[in-house]
Amino acid sequence: MDLKSLIRNIPDFPKPGIVFRDITTLLRDREGLRFAIDAMAQTCQAWEPEFIVGMESRGFMFGVPLAYQLGVGFIPVRKPGKLPADCHSVEYELEYGSDRLDMHKDALDPGHRVVVVDDLIATGGTAKATADLLERAGAHVAGFCFAVELRELGGREKLPSNVPIVSLVQY
Ligand code: PRP
Ligand code: ADE
């Protein structure tokens, strides 16, 4: 299936010069949605995760159905102040300023095998911060899986070189 044809391109959103790769048009297409989750499941199954870790908010849209399909649990990585129990936190740099991601401390035990899932990797800052959170927890990252990869931004170079990284659609 041509997943790229289901992703809508919105020029100059959220600011001039950015082409926004809109996955809502893929999610609303029942065959596209099924194909994308099945393709992710086929890749991630080989990595034998015990949990899927997904990043707020678009990472949840792919991560939860993927975890369901694989028969494993889902762990949310969230923006600051959203998670109610004790958290590991990692600050990361944005184009302007910085942001933070949180994950519950009791979500994972040291040695748990996880796969990190998000809709899209751009600069890789979000995925790297998530990898840092998982290192903090002592978890083992068995792979990264993205629906979309913006290759020219070099995000995968920020991630550990010994961990597999798969994306379904590349720009
Ligand atoms: C988007 C996207 C990724 C991240 C990728 O999330 O869903 O999580 O940006 O960019 P990066 O590789 O440069 O870090 P965003 O922060 O826009 O939040 P959202 O999922 O709530 O829309
Ligand atoms: N997140 C970061 N860059 C993006 C882009 N160009 N399209 C959609 N989501 C993004």
PDB file of C-alpha atoms and ligand atoms in Angstrom:
ATOM      1  CA  MET A   1       0.000   0.000   0.000  1.00  0.00           C
ATOM      2  CA  ASP A   2       1.156   3.527  -0.809  1.00  0.00           C
ATOM      3  CA  LEU A   3       1.120   5.009   2.704  1.00  0.00           C
ATOM      4  CA  LYS A   4       2.786   8.211   1.511  1.00  0.00           C
ATOM      5  CA  SER A   5      -0.278   9.011  -0.613  1.00  0.00           C
ATOM      6  CA  LEU A   6      -2.402   8.941   2.587  1.00  0.00           C
ATOM      7  CA  ILE A   7      -0.209  11.511   4.370  1.00  0.00           C
ATOM      8  CA  ARG A   8      -1.301  15.097   3.737  1.00  0.00           C
ATOM      9  CA  ASN A   9       1.331  17.789   3.167  1.00  0.00           C
ATOM     10  CA  ILE A  10       0.537  21.202   4.638  1.00  0.00           C
ATOM     11  CA  PRO A  11       3.021  23.904   3.591  1.00  0.00           C
ATOM     12  CA  ASP A  12       4.010  26.612   6.088  1.00  0.00           C
ATOM     13  CA  PHE A  13       2.524  24.914   9.172  1.00  0.00           C
ATOM     14  CA  PRO A  14       3.091  25.612  12.024  1.00  0.00           C
ATOM     15  CA  LYS A  15       5.405  28.293  10.636  1.00  0.00           C
ATOM     16  CA  PRO A  16       6.755  29.488   7.278  1.00  0.00           C
ATOM     17  CA  GLY A  17       9.150  27.069   5.580  1.00  0.00           C
ATOM     18  CA  ILE A  18       7.952  23.908   7.370  1.00  0.00           C
ATOM     19  CA  VAL A  19       6.040  21.264   5.384  1.00  0.00           C
ATOM     20  CA  PHE A  20       3.826  19.571   7.970  1.00  0.00           C
ATOM     21  CA  ARG A  21       3.401  15.823   7.316  1.00  0.00           C
ATOM     22  CA  ASP A  22      -0.161  15.309   8.536  1.00  0.00           C
ATOM     23  CA  ILE A  23      -0.838  11.711   9.607  1.00  0.00           C
ATOM     24  CA  THR A  24      -4.525  12.364  10.498  1.00  0.00           C
ATOM     25  CA  THR A  25      -5.450  11.541   6.891  1.00  0.00           C
ATOM     26  CA  LEU A  26      -3.657   8.187   7.224  1.00  0.00           C
ATOM     27  CA  LEU A  27      -5.365   7.440  10.546  1.00  0.00           C
ATOM     28  CA  ARG A  28      -8.858   8.165   9.132  1.00  0.00           C
ATOM     29  CA  ASP A  29      -8.341   5.694   6.269  1.00  0.00           C
ATOM     30  CA  ARG A  30      -9.363   2.299   7.662  1.00  0.00           C
ATOM     31  CA  GLU A  31      -7.186   0.308   5.264  1.00  0.00           C
ATOM     32  CA  GLY A  32      -4.248   2.646   5.715  1.00  0.00           C
ATOM     33  CA  LEU A  33      -4.530   2.515   9.494  1.00  0.00           C
ATOM     34  CA  ARG A  34      -4.654  -1.274   9.514  1.00  0.00           C
ATOM     35  CA  PHE A  35      -1.772  -1.546   7.041  1.00  0.00           C
ATOM     36  CA  ALA A  36       0.430   0.852   9.057  1.00  0.00           C
ATOM     37  CA  ILE A  37      -0.171  -0.875  12.397  1.00  0.00           C
ATOM     38  CA  ASP A  38       0.270  -4.342  10.854  1.00  0.00           C
ATOM     39  CA  ALA A  39       3.539  -3.250   9.217  1.00  0.00           C
ATOM     40  CA  MET A  40       4.823  -1.826  12.498  1.00  0.00           C
ATOM     41  CA  ALA A  41       3.764  -5.008  14.308  1.00  0.00           C
ATOM     42  CA  GLN A  42       5.596  -7.227  11.843  1.00  0.00           C
ATOM     43  CA  THR A  43       8.834  -5.275  12.353  1.00  0.00           C
ATOM     44  CA  CYS A  44       8.544  -4.849  16.110  1.00  0.00           C
ATOM     45  CA  GLN A  45       7.539  -8.453  16.818  1.00  0.00           C
ATOM     46  CA  ALA A  46      11.025  -9.583  15.785  1.00  0.00           C
ATOM     47  CA  TRP A  47      12.488  -7.358  18.505  1.00  0.00           C
ATOM     48  CA  GLU A  48      10.446  -9.245  21.148  1.00  0.00           C
ATOM     49  CA  PRO A  49       9.395  -6.249  23.265  1.00  0.00           C
ATOM     50  CA  GLU A  50       7.734  -6.645  26.643  1.00  0.00           C
ATOM     51  CA  PHE A  51       6.357  -3.088  26.371  1.00  0.00           C
ATOM     52  CA  ILE A  52       5.748  -0.399  23.766  1.00  0.00           C
ATOM     53  CA  VAL A  53       6.773   3.109  24.831  1.00  0.00           C
ATOM     54  CA  GLY A  54       5.051   5.974  22.990  1.00  0.00           C
ATOM     55  CA  MET A  55       5.447   9.749  23.162  1.00  0.00           C
ATOM     56  CA  GLU A  56       2.646  12.257  23.662  1.00  0.00           C
ATOM     57  CA  SER A  57       0.544  12.766  21.708  1.00  0.00           C
ATOM     58  CA  ARG A  58       0.824  11.399  18.216  1.00  0.00           C
ATOM     59  CA  GLY A  59       3.018   8.552  19.470  1.00  0.00           C
ATOM     60  CA  PHE A  60      -0.003   7.334  21.457  1.00  0.00           C
ATOM     61  CA  MET A  61      -2.063   7.064  18.238  1.00  0.00           C
ATOM     62  CA  PHE A  62       0.308   4.446  16.839  1.00  0.00           C
ATOM     63  CA  GLY A  63       1.748   3.020  20.065  1.00  0.00           C
ATOM     64  CA  VAL A  64      -1.471   1.831  21.720  1.00  0.00           C
ATOM     65  CA  PRO A  65      -2.895  -0.106  18.737  1.00  0.00           C
ATOM     66  CA  LEU A  66       0.563  -1.541  18.135  1.00  0.00           C
ATOM     67  CA  ALA A  67       0.862  -2.740  21.745  1.00  0.00           C
ATOM     68  CA  TYR A  68      -2.649  -4.234  21.493  1.00  0.00           C
ATOM     69  CA  GLN A  69      -1.727  -6.036  18.297  1.00  0.00           C
ATOM     70  CA  LEU A  70       1.483  -7.432  19.802  1.00  0.00           C
ATOM     71  CA  GLY A  71      -0.228  -8.415  23.049  1.00  0.00           C
ATOM     72  CA  VAL A  72       2.071  -6.297  25.249  1.00  0.00           C
ATOM     73  CA  GLY A  73       1.562  -3.304  27.528  1.00  0.00           C
ATOM     74  CA  PHE A  74       1.884   0.375  26.625  1.00  0.00           C
ATOM     75  CA  ILE A  75       3.834   3.008  28.569  1.00  0.00           C
ATOM     76  CA  PRO A  76       3.229   6.724  27.933  1.00  0.00           C
ATOM     77  CA  VAL A  77       6.032   9.290  27.844  1.00  0.00           C
ATOM     78  CA  ARG A  78       4.374  12.623  28.513  1.00  0.00           C
ATOM     79  CA  LYS A  79       4.935  16.356  28.410  1.00  0.00           C
ATOM     80  CA  PRO A  80       5.593  18.043  31.784  1.00  0.00           C
ATOM     81  CA  GLY A  81       3.090  17.944  34.596  1.00  0.00           C
ATOM     82  CA  LYS A  82       0.705  15.358  33.123  1.00  0.00           C
ATOM     83  CA  LEU A  83       1.715  12.148  34.884  1.00  0.00           C
ATOM     84  CA  PRO A  84       0.422  11.802  38.460  1.00  0.00           C
ATOM     85  CA  ALA A  85       2.997   9.506  40.145  1.00  0.00           C
ATOM     86  CA  ASP A  86       6.783   9.802  40.665  1.00  0.00           C
ATOM     87  CA  CYS A  87       8.582  10.405  37.365  1.00  0.00           C
ATOM     88  CA  HIS A  88      11.940  10.219  35.667  1.00  0.00           C
ATOM     89  CA  SER A  89      12.374  13.496  33.740  1.00  0.00           C
ATOM     90  CA  VAL A  90      14.667  14.528  30.888  1.00  0.00           C
ATOM     91  CA  GLU A  91      15.156  18.046  29.538  1.00  0.00           C
ATOM     92  CA  TYR A  92      15.879  18.393  25.827  1.00  0.00           C
ATOM     93  CA  GLU A  93      16.671  21.222  23.446  1.00  0.00           C
ATOM     94  CA  LEU A  94      14.139  22.596  20.982  1.00  0.00           C
ATOM     95  CA  GLU A  95      14.838  25.041  18.162  1.00  0.00           C
ATOM     96  CA  TYR A  96      14.061  27.793  20.670  1.00  0.00           C
ATOM     97  CA  GLY A  97      14.499  26.962  24.342  1.00  0.00           C
ATOM     98  CA  SER A  98      13.951  23.547  25.903  1.00  0.00           C
ATOM     99  CA  ASP A  99      11.233  21.135  26.915  1.00  0.00           C
ATOM    100  CA  ARG A 100      10.894  18.127  29.207  1.00  0.00           C
ATOM    101  CA  LEU A 101       9.546  14.598  28.960  1.00  0.00           C
ATOM    102  CA  ASP A 102       8.360  12.505  31.912  1.00  0.00           C
ATOM    103  CA  MET A 103       7.812   8.791  32.481  1.00  0.00           C
ATOM    104  CA  HIS A 104       6.554   7.067  35.612  1.00  0.00           C
ATOM    105  CA  LYS A 105       9.412   5.597  37.652  1.00  0.00           C
ATOM    106  CA  ASP A 106       7.475   2.423  38.381  1.00  0.00           C
ATOM    107  CA  ALA A 107       6.475   1.822  34.755  1.00  0.00           C
ATOM    108  CA  LEU A 108       9.554  -0.295  34.000  1.00  0.00           C
ATOM    109  CA  ASP A 109      12.022  -2.475  35.880  1.00  0.00           C
ATOM    110  CA  PRO A 110      15.714  -2.609  34.973  1.00  0.00           C
ATOM    111  CA  GLY A 111      16.241  -4.993  32.046  1.00  0.00           C
ATOM    112  CA  HIS A 112      12.724  -4.754  30.595  1.00  0.00           C
ATOM    113  CA  ARG A 113      12.808  -4.919  26.775  1.00  0.00           C
ATOM    114  CA  VAL A 114      10.973  -2.036  25.127  1.00  0.00           C
ATOM    115  CA  VAL A 115      10.341  -0.662  21.644  1.00  0.00           C
ATOM    116  CA  VAL A 116       9.936   3.106  21.225  1.00  0.00           C
ATOM    117  CA  VAL A 117       7.162   4.201  18.841  1.00  0.00           C
ATOM    118  CA  ASP A 118       6.262   7.634  17.506  1.00  0.00           C
ATOM    119  CA  ASP A 119       4.412   8.945  14.477  1.00  0.00           C
ATOM    120  CA  LEU A 120       7.416  10.841  13.159  1.00  0.00           C
ATOM    121  CA  ILE A 121      11.131  11.468  13.674  1.00  0.00           C
ATOM    122  CA  ALA A 122      12.383  14.889  12.627  1.00  0.00           C
ATOM    123  CA  THR A 123      15.479  16.232  14.460  1.00  0.00           C
ATOM    124  CA  GLY A 124      15.411  13.186  16.746  1.00  0.00           C
ATOM    125  CA  GLY A 125      15.264  15.303  19.906  1.00  0.00           C
ATOM    126  CA  THR A 126      12.086  13.650  21.183  1.00  0.00           C
ATOM    127  CA  ALA A 127      13.301  10.113  20.490  1.00  0.00           C
ATOM    128  CA  LYS A 128      16.726  10.831  22.041  1.00  0.00           C
ATOM    129  CA  ALA A 129      15.112  12.270  25.179  1.00  0.00           C
ATOM    130  CA  THR A 130      12.948   9.145  25.391  1.00  0.00           C
ATOM    131  CA  ALA A 131      16.027   6.935  25.009  1.00  0.00           C
ATOM    132  CA  ASP A 132      17.636   8.900  27.861  1.00  0.00           C
ATOM    133  CA  LEU A 133      14.538   8.374  30.038  1.00  0.00           C
ATOM    134  CA  LEU A 134      14.674   4.641  29.338  1.00  0.00           C
ATOM    135  CA  GLU A 135      18.370   4.520  30.179  1.00  0.00           C
ATOM    136  CA  ARG A 136      17.501   6.260  33.450  1.00  0.00           C
ATOM    137  CA  ALA A 137      15.003   3.464  34.138  1.00  0.00           C
ATOM    138  CA  GLY A 138      17.564   0.777  33.234  1.00  0.00           C
ATOM    139  CA  ALA A 139      15.333  -0.552  30.445  1.00  0.00           C
ATOM    140  CA  HIS A 140      16.708  -2.209  27.316  1.00  0.00           C
ATOM    141  CA  VAL A 141      15.683  -0.433  24.089  1.00  0.00           C
ATOM    142  CA  ALA A 142      15.298  -3.169  21.462  1.00  0.00           C
ATOM    143  CA  GLY A 143      14.263  -0.848  18.609  1.00  0.00           C
ATOM    144  CA  PHE A 144      12.734   2.413  17.399  1.00  0.00           C
ATOM    145  CA  CYS A 145       9.756   2.430  15.048  1.00  0.00           C
ATOM    146  CA  PHE A 146       8.312   5.504  13.310  1.00  0.00           C
ATOM    147  CA  ALA A 147       5.516   5.914  10.778  1.00  0.00           C
ATOM    148  CA  VAL A 148       7.381   8.824   9.137  1.00  0.00           C
ATOM    149  CA  GLU A 149      11.057   9.805   8.974  1.00  0.00           C
ATOM    150  CA  LEU A 150      12.279  13.218   7.783  1.00  0.00           C
ATOM    151  CA  ARG A 151      15.683  12.032   6.631  1.00  0.00           C
ATOM    152  CA  GLU A 152      17.329  15.372   5.866  1.00  0.00           C
ATOM    153  CA  LEU A 153      17.014  16.373   9.524  1.00  0.00           C
ATOM    154  CA  GLY A 154      19.302  13.495  10.524  1.00  0.00           C
ATOM    155  CA  GLY A 155      17.303  12.368  13.550  1.00  0.00           C
ATOM    156  CA  ARG A 156      18.518   8.775  13.467  1.00  0.00           C
ATOM    157  CA  GLU A 157      22.119   9.930  13.957  1.00  0.00           C
ATOM    158  CA  LYS A 158      21.155  11.133  17.467  1.00  0.00           C
ATOM    159  CA  LEU A 159      20.008   7.647  18.492  1.00  0.00           C
ATOM    160  CA  PRO A 160      22.211   4.806  19.779  1.00  0.00           C
ATOM    161  CA  SER A 161      24.015   3.281  16.776  1.00  0.00           C
ATOM    162  CA  ASN A 162      23.578  -0.289  18.036  1.00  0.00           C
ATOM    163  CA  VAL A 163      19.756  -0.179  18.139  1.00  0.00           C
ATOM    164  CA  PRO A 164      17.657  -0.838  14.997  1.00  0.00           C
ATOM    165  CA  ILE A 165      15.549   2.066  13.648  1.00  0.00           C
ATOM    166  CA  VAL A 166      12.711   1.464  11.188  1.00  0.00           C
ATOM    167  CA  SER A 167      10.348   3.929   9.505  1.00  0.00           C
ATOM    168  CA  LEU A 168       7.431   3.130   7.177  1.00  0.00           C
ATOM    169  CA  VAL A 169       7.617   6.294   5.028  1.00  0.00           C
ATOM    170  CA  GLN A 170      10.621   8.518   4.336  1.00  0.00           C
ATOM    171  CA  TYR A 171      10.909  12.085   3.041  1.00  0.00           C
TER     172      TYR A 171
HETATM  173  C1  PRP B   1       6.094  15.805  16.989  1.00  0.00           C
HETATM  174  C2  PRP B   1       6.114  14.342  16.594  1.00  0.00           C
HETATM  175  C3  PRP B   1       7.312  13.806  17.328  1.00  0.00           C
HETATM  176  C4  PRP B   1       8.259  14.994  17.348  1.00  0.00           C
HETATM  177  C5  PRP B   1       9.317  14.818  16.311  1.00  0.00           C
HETATM  178  O1  PRP B   1       5.477  15.924  18.237  1.00  0.00           O
HETATM  179  O2  PRP B   1       4.905  13.676  16.974  1.00  0.00           O
HETATM  180  O3  PRP B   1       7.016  13.393  18.656  1.00  0.00           O
HETATM  181  O4  PRP B   1       7.465  16.162  17.051  1.00  0.00           O
HETATM  182  O5  PRP B   1      10.206  15.901  16.291  1.00  0.00           O
HETATM  183  P1  PRP B   1      11.742  15.773  16.700  1.00  0.00           P
HETATM  184  O6  PRP B   1      12.269  14.501  16.079  1.00  0.00           O
HETATM  185  O7  PRP B   1      12.359  17.005  16.103  1.00  0.00           O
HETATM  186  O8  PRP B   1      11.833  15.753  18.184  1.00  0.00           O
HETATM  187  P2  PRP B   1       5.007  17.316  18.865  1.00  0.00           P
HETATM  188  O9  PRP B   1       6.021  17.741  19.888  1.00  0.00           O
HETATM  189  O10 PRP B   1       4.699  18.271  17.762  1.00  0.00           O
HETATM  190  O11 PRP B   1       3.715  16.932  19.691  1.00  0.00           O
HETATM  191  P3  PRP B   1       2.338  16.207  19.323  1.00  0.00           P
HETATM  192  O12 PRP B   1       2.651  14.748  19.065  1.00  0.00           O
HETATM  193  O13 PRP B   1       1.545  16.382  20.561  1.00  0.00           O
HETATM  194  O14 PRP B   1       1.726  16.879  18.112  1.00  0.00           O
HETATM  195  N1  ADE B   2       7.110  17.190  13.863  1.00  0.00           N
HETATM  196  C1  ADE B   2       8.280  17.812  13.634  1.00  0.00           C
HETATM  197  N2  ADE B   2       8.378  18.197  12.353  1.00  0.00           N
HETATM  198  C2  ADE B   2       7.211  17.804  11.739  1.00  0.00           C
HETATM  199  C3  ADE B   2       6.710  17.895  10.408  1.00  0.00           C
HETATM  200  N3  ADE B   2       7.407  18.486   9.422  1.00  0.00           N
HETATM  201  N4  ADE B   2       5.487  17.379  10.142  1.00  0.00           N
HETATM  202  C4  ADE B   2       4.771  16.796  11.127  1.00  0.00           C
HETATM  203  N5  ADE B   2       5.198  16.679  12.390  1.00  0.00           N
HETATM  204  C5  ADE B   2       6.409  17.174  12.698  1.00  0.00           C
END
